[in-house]
Short mmCIF file of N, CA and C in Angstrom, two decimals:
data_model
loop_
_atom_site.label_atom_id
_atom_site.label_comp_id
_atom_site.label_asym_id
_atom_site.label_seq_id
_atom_site.Cartn_x
_atom_site.Cartn_y
_atom_site.Cartn_z
N UNK A 11 20.40 32.95 68.91
CA UNK A 11 21.26 33.95 69.30
C UNK A 11 22.58 33.08 68.68
N UNK A 12 23.54 33.28 67.77
CA UNK A 12 24.46 32.61 67.30
C UNK A 12 25.74 33.88 66.59
N UNK A 13 27.06 33.11 67.10
CA UNK A 13 28.66 33.70 66.50
C UNK A 13 29.27 32.47 66.29
N UNK A 14 30.18 33.21 65.22
CA UNK A 14 31.35 32.12 65.26
C UNK A 14 32.52 32.93 65.51
N UNK A 15 33.63 32.45 65.77
CA UNK A 15 34.72 32.77 66.13
C UNK A 15 35.58 32.08 64.86
N UNK A 16 36.44 33.33 64.05
CA UNK A 16 37.78 32.13 63.58
C UNK A 16 38.81 32.60 64.01
N UNK A 17 39.70 31.74 64.14
CA UNK A 17 40.55 31.84 64.56
C UNK A 17 41.88 31.09 63.59
N UNK A 18 42.65 32.14 63.34
CA UNK A 18 43.86 32.12 62.58
C UNK A 18 45.23 31.89 62.65
N UNK A 19 46.00 31.56 61.86
CA UNK A 19 47.75 31.45 62.59
C UNK A 19 47.67 32.69 63.14
N UNK A 20 49.31 32.54 63.20
CA UNK A 20 50.38 33.66 64.65
C UNK A 20 49.28 35.16 64.55
N UNK A 21 49.33 35.38 63.05
CA UNK A 21 48.97 37.23 63.37
C UNK A 21 47.60 37.41 62.97
N UNK A 22 46.52 36.04 62.80
CA UNK A 22 45.11 36.66 62.85
C UNK A 22 44.09 35.82 63.05
N UNK A 23 43.48 36.14 63.70
CA UNK A 23 41.94 35.96 64.07
C UNK A 23 41.36 36.82 64.04
N UNK A 24 39.82 36.03 64.22
CA UNK A 24 38.68 36.67 63.49
C UNK A 24 37.43 36.34 63.97
N UNK A 25 36.19 37.38 64.33
CA UNK A 25 35.26 36.76 65.31
C UNK A 25 34.35 37.31 64.53
N UNK A 26 33.09 36.57 63.95
CA UNK A 26 31.68 36.96 63.44
C UNK A 26 30.96 37.22 64.34
N UNK A 27 30.21 37.93 64.95
CA UNK A 27 29.26 37.48 65.62
C UNK A 27 27.49 38.22 65.20
N UNK A 28 26.95 36.98 65.22
CA UNK A 28 25.55 37.56 64.55
C UNK A 28 24.46 36.88 65.02
N UNK A 29 23.61 37.35 65.37
CA UNK A 29 21.96 37.80 66.07
C UNK A 29 20.85 37.64 65.37
N UNK A 30 19.67 36.98 65.50
CA UNK A 30 18.18 36.88 64.77
C UNK A 30 17.19 37.61 65.90
N UNK A 31 16.41 38.43 65.96
CA UNK A 31 15.37 38.96 65.98
C UNK A 31 15.85 38.48 67.89
N UNK A 32 16.78 39.39 68.17
CA UNK A 32 16.92 39.74 69.39
C UNK A 32 16.69 40.98 69.82
N UNK A 33 15.80 42.24 69.24
CA UNK A 33 16.02 43.54 69.73
C UNK A 33 15.29 43.35 70.57
N UNK A 34 15.47 44.42 71.26
CA UNK A 34 14.02 44.52 73.07
C UNK A 34 14.35 46.31 72.96
N UNK A 35 13.63 46.50 74.04
CA UNK A 35 13.66 47.86 74.88
C UNK A 35 14.95 48.18 75.06
N UNK A 36 15.35 47.55 75.14
CA UNK A 36 17.30 48.22 75.63
C UNK A 36 18.64 48.29 74.81
N UNK A 37 17.49 47.80 73.53
CA UNK A 37 18.60 47.31 72.21
C UNK A 37 18.99 46.01 71.90
N UNK A 38 19.69 45.98 70.49
CA UNK A 38 20.13 44.22 70.09
C UNK A 38 21.26 44.15 70.63
N UNK A 39 21.13 42.75 71.13
CA UNK A 39 22.36 42.06 71.60
C UNK A 39 22.68 40.71 70.40
N UNK A 40 23.92 41.29 70.16
CA UNK A 40 24.81 40.06 69.32
C UNK A 40 25.09 39.20 70.10
N UNK A 41 25.26 38.04 70.19
CA UNK A 41 25.76 37.14 71.09
C UNK A 41 26.23 35.56 69.81
N UNK A 42 27.97 35.40 70.52
CA UNK A 42 28.77 34.36 69.41
C UNK A 42 28.25 33.01 69.13
N UNK A 43 28.23 32.77 67.64
CA UNK A 43 27.72 31.51 67.31
C UNK A 43 28.89 30.13 67.90
N UNK A 44 27.92 29.27 67.70
CA UNK A 44 29.13 28.36 68.19
C UNK A 44 29.05 27.20 67.14
N UNK A 45 27.98 27.08 66.35
CA UNK A 45 27.50 25.98 65.48
C UNK A 45 26.77 26.60 64.03
N UNK A 46 26.76 25.88 63.11
CA UNK A 46 26.29 26.36 61.63
C UNK A 46 24.81 26.37 62.11
N UNK A 47 23.96 27.93 61.37
CA UNK A 47 23.45 28.42 61.94
C UNK A 47 22.28 27.57 60.88
N UNK A 48 21.19 27.00 60.72
CA UNK A 48 20.05 27.07 59.60
C UNK A 48 20.25 27.50 58.46
N UNK A 49 20.16 29.10 58.82
CA UNK A 49 19.84 30.04 57.81
C UNK A 49 21.30 31.10 58.42
N UNK A 50 22.64 31.14 57.33
CA UNK A 50 23.16 32.78 57.15
C UNK A 50 22.34 33.96 57.21
N UNK A 51 21.20 34.29 56.76
CA UNK A 51 20.86 35.30 56.75
C UNK A 51 20.82 35.76 57.58
N UNK A 52 20.85 37.36 58.28
CA UNK A 52 20.87 38.03 59.80
C UNK A 52 22.19 39.32 59.66
N UNK A 53 22.37 39.39 60.72
CA UNK A 53 23.10 41.01 61.20
C UNK A 53 24.07 40.09 61.72
N UNK A 54 25.12 40.93 61.62
CA UNK A 54 26.44 40.23 61.54
C UNK A 54 27.47 41.89 62.02
N UNK A 55 28.09 41.34 63.48
CA UNK A 55 29.22 42.37 63.66
C UNK A 55 30.80 41.75 63.26
N UNK A 56 31.20 42.50 62.51
CA UNK A 56 32.57 41.85 61.84
C UNK A 56 33.57 42.32 63.62
N UNK A 57 34.45 41.65 64.14
CA UNK A 57 35.21 41.51 65.24
C UNK A 57 36.75 40.68 65.30
N UNK A 58 37.88 41.71 65.85
CA UNK A 58 38.82 41.02 65.21
C UNK A 58 39.87 41.10 66.83
N UNK A 59 40.24 40.23 67.38
CA UNK A 59 40.75 39.89 68.35
C UNK A 59 42.40 40.69 68.42
N UNK A 60 43.06 40.89 69.81
CA UNK A 60 44.70 41.06 69.55
C UNK A 60 44.85 41.14 71.16
N UNK A 61 45.68 40.47 71.87
CA UNK A 61 45.77 40.98 72.95
C UNK A 61 44.55 41.42 74.11
N UNK A 62 43.36 40.27 73.90
CA UNK A 62 42.36 40.70 74.80
C UNK A 62 41.77 42.31 74.11
N UNK A 63 42.04 42.87 73.29
CA UNK A 63 41.63 43.99 72.90
C UNK A 63 40.42 44.03 72.23
N UNK A 64 39.58 44.45 70.96
CA UNK A 64 38.50 43.75 70.36
C UNK A 64 38.42 44.83 69.15
N UNK A 65 38.28 44.51 67.66
CA UNK A 65 37.92 45.50 66.79
C UNK A 65 36.95 45.26 66.32
N UNK A 66 36.21 46.46 65.65
CA UNK A 66 34.73 46.21 65.15
C UNK A 66 35.43 46.57 63.26
N UNK A 67 34.46 46.03 62.54
CA UNK A 67 35.26 46.81 61.22
C UNK A 67 34.02 47.76 60.87
N UNK A 68 34.50 48.96 60.64
CA UNK A 68 33.21 49.71 60.66
C UNK A 68 33.12 50.37 58.94
N UNK A 69 31.98 49.90 58.75
CA UNK A 69 31.09 50.31 57.42
C UNK A 69 31.45 51.70 56.79
N UNK A 70 32.16 52.08 56.18
CA UNK A 70 31.94 53.37 55.15
C UNK A 70 31.62 53.74 54.32
N UNK A 71 32.41 54.54 53.12
CA UNK A 71 31.13 55.25 51.69
C UNK A 71 32.22 54.02 50.85
N UNK A 72 30.97 54.31 49.63
CA UNK A 72 31.08 53.17 48.92
C UNK A 72 32.51 53.93 48.40
N UNK A 73 33.59 52.57 47.78
CA UNK A 73 34.93 52.03 46.88
C UNK A 73 35.69 52.81 47.76
N UNK A 74 35.83 52.62 49.24
CA UNK A 74 36.70 52.96 50.64
C UNK A 74 36.86 51.71 50.61
N UNK A 75 38.16 51.44 50.75
CA UNK A 75 39.49 50.49 51.09
C UNK A 75 39.16 50.49 52.59
N UNK A 76 38.24 49.11 53.20
CA UNK A 76 38.15 48.24 54.60
C UNK A 76 39.38 48.33 55.28
N UNK A 77 40.63 47.51 54.10
CA UNK A 77 41.50 46.92 54.30
C UNK A 77 42.69 47.98 55.04
N UNK A 78 42.35 48.74 56.15
CA UNK A 78 43.00 50.15 56.49
C UNK A 78 43.07 49.57 58.48
N UNK A 79 43.78 50.21 58.82
CA UNK A 79 43.40 50.05 59.92
C UNK A 79 42.89 51.04 60.25
N UNK A 80 42.27 52.27 59.92
CA UNK A 80 41.10 53.42 60.12
C UNK A 80 39.22 52.73 59.72
N UNK A 81 39.51 51.56 59.57
CA UNK A 81 38.55 50.59 59.63
C UNK A 81 38.34 50.16 60.73
N UNK A 82 39.29 49.47 61.23
CA UNK A 82 39.38 48.24 62.44
C UNK A 82 38.94 49.16 63.77
N UNK A 83 38.37 49.57 64.28
CA UNK A 83 38.16 50.35 65.97
C UNK A 83 37.95 49.50 67.15
N UNK A 84 38.45 50.04 67.87
CA UNK A 84 38.36 49.36 68.87
C UNK A 84 37.15 49.55 69.21
N UNK A 85 36.40 48.10 70.37
CA UNK A 85 34.97 48.65 70.33
C UNK A 85 34.68 49.15 71.82
N UNK A 86 35.69 49.65 72.99
CA UNK A 86 35.10 50.95 73.96
C UNK A 86 35.31 52.09 72.87
N UNK A 87 35.74 52.39 71.41
CA UNK A 87 36.57 53.41 71.17
C UNK A 87 35.27 53.73 70.67
N UNK A 88 34.34 52.93 69.79
CA UNK A 88 32.63 52.55 68.91
C UNK A 88 31.75 52.90 70.19
N UNK A 89 32.00 52.22 71.61
CA UNK A 89 31.09 52.28 72.47
C UNK A 89 30.34 51.54 72.33
N UNK A 90 31.11 50.29 71.80
CA UNK A 90 30.52 49.00 71.65
C UNK A 90 30.39 48.04 73.39
N UNK A 91 29.36 47.54 73.58
CA UNK A 91 30.09 46.48 75.07
C UNK A 91 30.15 45.08 74.60
N UNK A 92 31.23 44.64 75.84
CA UNK A 92 31.20 43.37 75.25
C UNK A 92 31.19 42.85 76.61
N UNK A 93 30.20 41.38 76.64
CA UNK A 93 30.10 40.74 78.06
C UNK A 93 30.35 39.30 78.07
N UNK A 94 31.58 38.97 78.43
CA UNK A 94 31.21 37.47 78.02
C UNK A 94 31.18 37.55 76.42
N UNK A 95 30.21 36.44 76.05
CA UNK A 95 30.32 36.43 74.57
C UNK A 95 28.86 37.03 73.97
N UNK A 96 28.34 38.36 74.46
CA UNK A 96 27.64 39.50 74.10
C UNK A 96 28.65 40.26 73.98
N UNK A 97 27.80 41.31 72.55
CA UNK A 97 27.87 42.55 72.12
C UNK A 97 26.81 43.52 72.45
N UNK A 98 26.69 45.04 72.85
CA UNK A 98 25.20 45.54 72.68
C UNK A 98 25.51 46.62 72.67
N UNK A 99 25.27 47.67 72.64
CA UNK A 99 25.41 49.05 72.02
C UNK A 99 26.24 49.61 70.69
N UNK A 100 25.99 48.42 70.06
CA UNK A 100 26.27 48.38 68.94
C UNK A 100 25.36 49.48 67.58
N UNK A 101 26.49 50.45 67.28
CA UNK A 101 25.94 51.52 66.08
C UNK A 101 25.42 51.03 64.66
N UNK A 102 25.20 51.56 64.02
CA UNK A 102 24.37 50.53 63.17
C UNK A 102 25.58 50.55 61.75
N UNK A 103 26.72 51.88 61.98
CA UNK A 103 27.72 51.56 61.17
C UNK A 103 28.81 50.60 61.46
N UNK A 104 28.54 49.37 62.31
CA UNK A 104 29.21 48.82 62.71
C UNK A 104 28.39 46.52 61.96
N UNK A 105 27.36 47.63 61.44
CA UNK A 105 26.86 46.09 61.08
C UNK A 105 26.53 45.93 59.86
N UNK A 106 26.57 44.54 59.36
CA UNK A 106 26.85 43.87 57.96
C UNK A 106 24.92 42.88 58.12
N UNK A 107 24.19 43.08 57.06
CA UNK A 107 23.19 42.34 57.23
C UNK A 107 23.35 41.06 55.78
N UNK A 108 23.41 39.88 56.66
CA UNK A 108 24.49 38.84 55.50
C UNK A 108 22.55 38.53 55.18
N UNK A 109 22.58 38.35 53.60
CA UNK A 109 21.28 38.24 52.81
C UNK A 109 22.15 36.89 51.87
N UNK A 110 22.00 35.92 51.09
CA UNK A 110 21.96 34.59 50.14
C UNK A 110 21.85 35.17 49.00
N UNK A 111 22.34 34.50 47.73
CA UNK A 111 22.73 35.02 46.43
C UNK A 111 23.10 33.81 45.67
N UNK A 112 21.26 32.72 45.33
CA UNK A 112 22.54 31.92 44.90
C UNK A 112 22.95 30.81 46.31
N UNK A 113 24.35 30.25 46.12
CA UNK A 113 24.76 29.13 46.55
C UNK A 113 25.83 30.10 47.51
N UNK A 114 25.79 31.41 47.01
CA UNK A 114 26.77 32.15 47.62
C UNK A 114 25.77 33.38 48.84
N UNK A 115 27.02 34.70 49.52
CA UNK A 115 25.90 35.66 50.28
C UNK A 115 27.09 37.20 50.45
N UNK A 116 25.88 37.93 50.73
CA UNK A 116 26.61 39.18 50.29
C UNK A 116 26.30 39.59 51.79
N UNK A 117 27.37 40.53 51.86
CA UNK A 117 27.03 41.51 53.40
C UNK A 117 26.86 42.54 53.29
N UNK A 118 25.58 43.58 53.07
CA UNK A 118 25.49 45.02 53.17
C UNK A 118 25.64 45.31 54.26
N UNK A 119 26.00 46.78 54.44
CA UNK A 119 26.35 47.41 54.94
C UNK A 119 25.11 48.58 55.86
N UNK A 120 24.31 47.65 57.06
CA UNK A 120 23.69 48.49 56.93
C UNK A 120 23.23 50.07 57.37
N UNK A 121 24.07 50.87 57.69
CA UNK A 121 23.84 52.24 57.17
C UNK A 121 24.19 53.20 56.20
N UNK A 122 24.35 52.02 54.88
CA UNK A 122 24.41 52.29 53.72
C UNK A 122 23.59 51.19 52.59
N UNK A 123 24.40 51.23 51.00
CA UNK A 123 23.71 50.60 50.34
C UNK A 123 25.23 50.31 49.92
N UNK A 124 26.08 49.93 50.61
CA UNK A 124 27.32 49.52 50.21
C UNK A 124 27.61 48.06 50.52
N UNK A 125 28.10 47.33 50.10
CA UNK A 125 28.60 45.87 50.36
C UNK A 125 29.63 45.32 50.23
N UNK A 126 30.54 44.84 51.29
CA UNK A 126 31.88 44.13 51.30
C UNK A 126 32.24 43.34 50.13
N UNK A 127 32.99 44.17 49.93
CA UNK A 127 33.95 43.38 48.57
C UNK A 127 35.12 43.03 49.01
N UNK A 128 35.44 42.01 47.80
CA UNK A 128 37.17 41.56 47.77
C UNK A 128 37.64 42.68 46.46
N UNK A 129 39.05 42.70 46.66
CA UNK A 129 39.32 43.56 45.66
C UNK A 129 41.52 43.20 46.13
N UNK A 130 41.80 42.53 45.92
CA UNK A 130 43.54 41.75 45.11
C UNK A 130 44.01 41.50 46.74
N UNK A 131 43.26 41.14 47.31
CA UNK A 131 44.02 40.45 48.62
C UNK A 131 43.21 41.65 49.55
N UNK A 132 42.53 42.83 49.45
CA UNK A 132 42.34 43.60 50.62
C UNK A 132 40.62 43.37 50.80
N UNK A 133 40.21 44.07 51.07
CA UNK A 133 38.81 44.87 51.49
C UNK A 133 37.98 46.08 51.15
N UNK A 134 37.20 45.96 50.68
CA UNK A 134 36.35 47.38 49.65
C UNK A 134 35.11 47.57 49.84
N UNK A 135 34.88 48.53 49.44
CA UNK A 135 32.85 48.39 49.65
C UNK A 135 32.63 48.44 47.69
N UNK A 136 31.54 47.90 47.45
CA UNK A 136 31.10 48.70 46.17
C UNK A 136 29.03 48.96 46.90
N UNK A 137 28.82 49.28 45.48
CA UNK A 137 27.14 49.66 45.66
C UNK A 137 26.61 48.78 44.83
N UNK A 138 27.29 47.28 44.64
CA UNK A 138 26.28 46.47 43.99
C UNK A 138 26.74 44.53 44.57
N UNK A 139 25.61 44.33 44.25
CA UNK A 139 26.69 42.72 44.75
C UNK A 139 26.43 41.75 43.88
N UNK A 140 25.56 42.33 42.79
CA UNK A 140 25.62 41.10 41.68
C UNK A 140 27.29 40.73 40.95
N UNK A 141 28.19 41.39 41.48
CA UNK A 141 29.54 40.45 40.87
C UNK A 141 30.24 40.09 41.62
N UNK A 142 31.02 39.36 41.15
CA UNK A 142 31.82 38.31 42.22
C UNK A 142 32.82 38.06 43.25
N UNK A 143 33.28 39.92 42.79
CA UNK A 143 34.21 40.16 44.12
C UNK A 143 33.12 40.62 45.57
N UNK A 144 31.92 40.79 45.63
CA UNK A 144 30.39 40.84 46.83
C UNK A 144 30.10 39.57 47.23
N UNK A 145 30.22 38.52 46.43
CA UNK A 145 30.02 37.26 47.18
C UNK A 145 30.44 35.94 47.29
N UNK A 146 30.69 35.62 49.04
CA UNK A 146 31.14 35.30 49.36
C UNK A 146 30.91 33.31 50.03
N UNK A 147 31.42 32.68 50.24
CA UNK A 147 30.90 31.58 50.73
C UNK A 147 31.07 30.98 52.12
N UNK A 148 30.23 30.95 53.29
CA UNK A 148 30.64 30.34 54.37
C UNK A 148 30.40 29.23 54.76
N UNK A 149 31.52 28.26 55.72
CA UNK A 149 31.11 27.59 55.98
C UNK A 149 31.84 27.39 57.23
N UNK A 150 31.58 26.63 58.07
CA UNK A 150 31.88 26.06 59.71
C UNK A 150 32.13 24.53 60.09
N UNK A 151 33.58 24.69 60.41
CA UNK A 151 34.09 22.89 60.48
C UNK A 151 34.29 23.16 62.02
N UNK A 152 34.38 22.29 62.96
CA UNK A 152 35.39 21.82 64.31
C UNK A 152 35.47 23.52 64.62
N UNK A 153 34.16 24.04 64.62
CA UNK A 153 34.10 25.62 65.09
C UNK A 153 34.91 26.75 64.22
N UNK A 154 35.49 26.34 63.43
CA UNK A 154 36.42 27.56 62.82
C UNK A 154 35.86 27.64 61.56
N UNK A 155 35.34 29.28 61.21
CA UNK A 155 34.44 29.22 60.87
C UNK A 155 35.06 29.99 58.91
N UNK A 156 35.27 29.47 57.77
CA UNK A 156 35.79 30.01 56.67
C UNK A 156 34.71 30.93 56.10
N UNK A 157 35.21 32.07 54.94
CA UNK A 157 34.36 33.52 54.32
C UNK A 157 35.30 33.63 53.23
N UNK A 158 34.96 33.26 52.58
CA UNK A 158 35.82 33.11 51.17
C UNK A 158 34.72 33.56 50.10
N UNK A 159 35.92 34.68 49.46
CA UNK A 159 35.87 35.32 48.59
C UNK A 159 35.23 34.77 46.78
N UNK A 160 33.99 34.82 46.48
CA UNK A 160 33.86 33.85 45.54
C UNK A 160 34.33 34.38 44.34
N UNK A 161 35.13 35.55 44.14
CA UNK A 161 36.35 35.85 43.04
C UNK A 161 37.70 35.06 43.11
N UNK A 162 38.00 34.93 43.96
CA UNK A 162 39.26 34.93 44.25
C UNK A 162 39.24 33.73 45.59
N UNK A 163 38.75 32.44 45.38
CA UNK A 163 38.26 31.40 46.37
C UNK A 163 39.47 31.25 47.35
N UNK A 164 40.71 31.68 46.88
CA UNK A 164 41.90 31.28 47.58
C UNK A 164 42.34 32.43 48.68
N UNK A 165 41.30 33.05 49.08
CA UNK A 165 41.23 34.51 49.87
C UNK A 165 39.80 34.00 50.41
N UNK A 166 40.13 34.88 51.87
CA UNK A 166 39.43 34.23 52.92
C UNK A 166 39.20 35.87 53.90
N UNK A 167 38.44 36.26 54.41
CA UNK A 167 38.51 37.70 55.80
C UNK A 167 39.49 37.43 56.75
N UNK A 168 39.57 38.28 56.64
CA UNK A 168 40.66 37.82 58.01
C UNK A 168 40.69 39.03 58.92
N UNK A 169 41.27 38.92 60.35
CA UNK A 169 41.85 40.23 61.16
C UNK A 169 43.75 40.35 61.18
N UNK A 170 43.85 41.05 60.52
CA UNK A 170 45.42 40.82 60.82
C UNK A 170 45.86 41.60 62.37
N UNK A 171 46.50 40.74 63.11
CA UNK A 171 46.81 41.25 64.53
C UNK A 171 47.69 42.05 64.38
N UNK A 172 48.99 42.22 63.75
CA UNK A 172 50.00 42.84 64.63
C UNK A 172 49.81 44.61 63.14
N UNK A 173 48.73 44.16 62.19
CA UNK A 173 48.55 45.47 61.88
C UNK A 173 47.36 46.24 62.07
N UNK A 174 47.00 45.24 62.90
CA UNK A 174 44.77 45.86 63.23
C UNK A 174 43.99 46.15 61.98
N UNK A 175 44.26 45.44 61.13
CA UNK A 175 43.40 46.00 60.06
C UNK A 175 42.16 44.40 60.15
N UNK A 176 41.51 44.90 58.98
CA UNK A 176 40.57 43.38 58.28
C UNK A 176 41.04 43.22 56.53
N UNK A 177 41.97 42.48 56.14
CA UNK A 177 42.20 42.09 54.81
C UNK A 177 41.59 40.76 54.73
N UNK A 178 41.83 40.52 53.13
CA UNK A 178 41.64 39.26 52.75
C UNK A 178 42.80 38.33 52.58
N UNK A 179 43.29 37.40 53.10
CA UNK A 179 44.82 36.60 52.88
C UNK A 179 44.13 35.55 52.15
N UNK A 180 45.00 35.04 51.58
CA UNK A 180 45.25 33.71 50.64
C UNK A 180 45.14 32.68 51.89
N UNK A 181 44.78 31.33 51.84
CA UNK A 181 44.90 30.27 52.19
C UNK A 181 46.59 29.79 52.64
N UNK A 182 46.83 30.22 51.81
CA UNK A 182 48.77 29.15 52.18
C UNK A 182 49.54 30.37 53.20
N UNK A 183 48.85 31.75 53.62
CA UNK A 183 48.89 32.68 54.53
C UNK A 183 48.88 32.42 55.60
N UNK A 184 47.12 32.95 56.06
CA UNK A 184 46.86 32.37 56.99
C UNK A 184 45.61 31.69 56.76
N UNK A 185 46.50 30.25 57.29
CA UNK A 185 45.42 29.19 57.54
C UNK A 185 44.34 29.25 58.90
N UNK A 186 42.66 28.85 58.26
CA UNK A 186 42.35 28.62 60.31
C UNK A 186 43.09 27.34 60.44
N UNK A 187 42.95 27.08 61.53
CA UNK A 187 43.13 26.16 62.31
C UNK A 187 42.47 25.51 64.00
#
């Protein structure tokens, strides 16, 4: 079981939780990562937090702008249970499957054929992962994770705590620390 916490400057923080093969008769449990996994491949729930409230990135239809407040759903509203570092009762429309493509990764929405894609400092969906906009580099250093767009490596996926939405921001605006 693994998960990563993203912590960004003043208005931005983000957590990506992930696990491999922890499905039981009671469902799948997602647990926070604390170290770099041997493989990033697996299922993730993308979660942002502000003032003790947690929000999950909801998967939506093709070409949908995910960088909107309607795509960030409070865990309790989504029916997701958080207990310590574990998430349970996660509906599939909040799960993203990560797979490797060359030296990059792509994230496919579990309930559709849509992929997370960078779009002009925003976040959208695409029906193909072959373009640069759907490919991401992943790294972790000192417990901080970076998910950068291949299309524009100055931008990383973040959760904006003042607007309560997921977007891509430049390194100069929201740095991980």
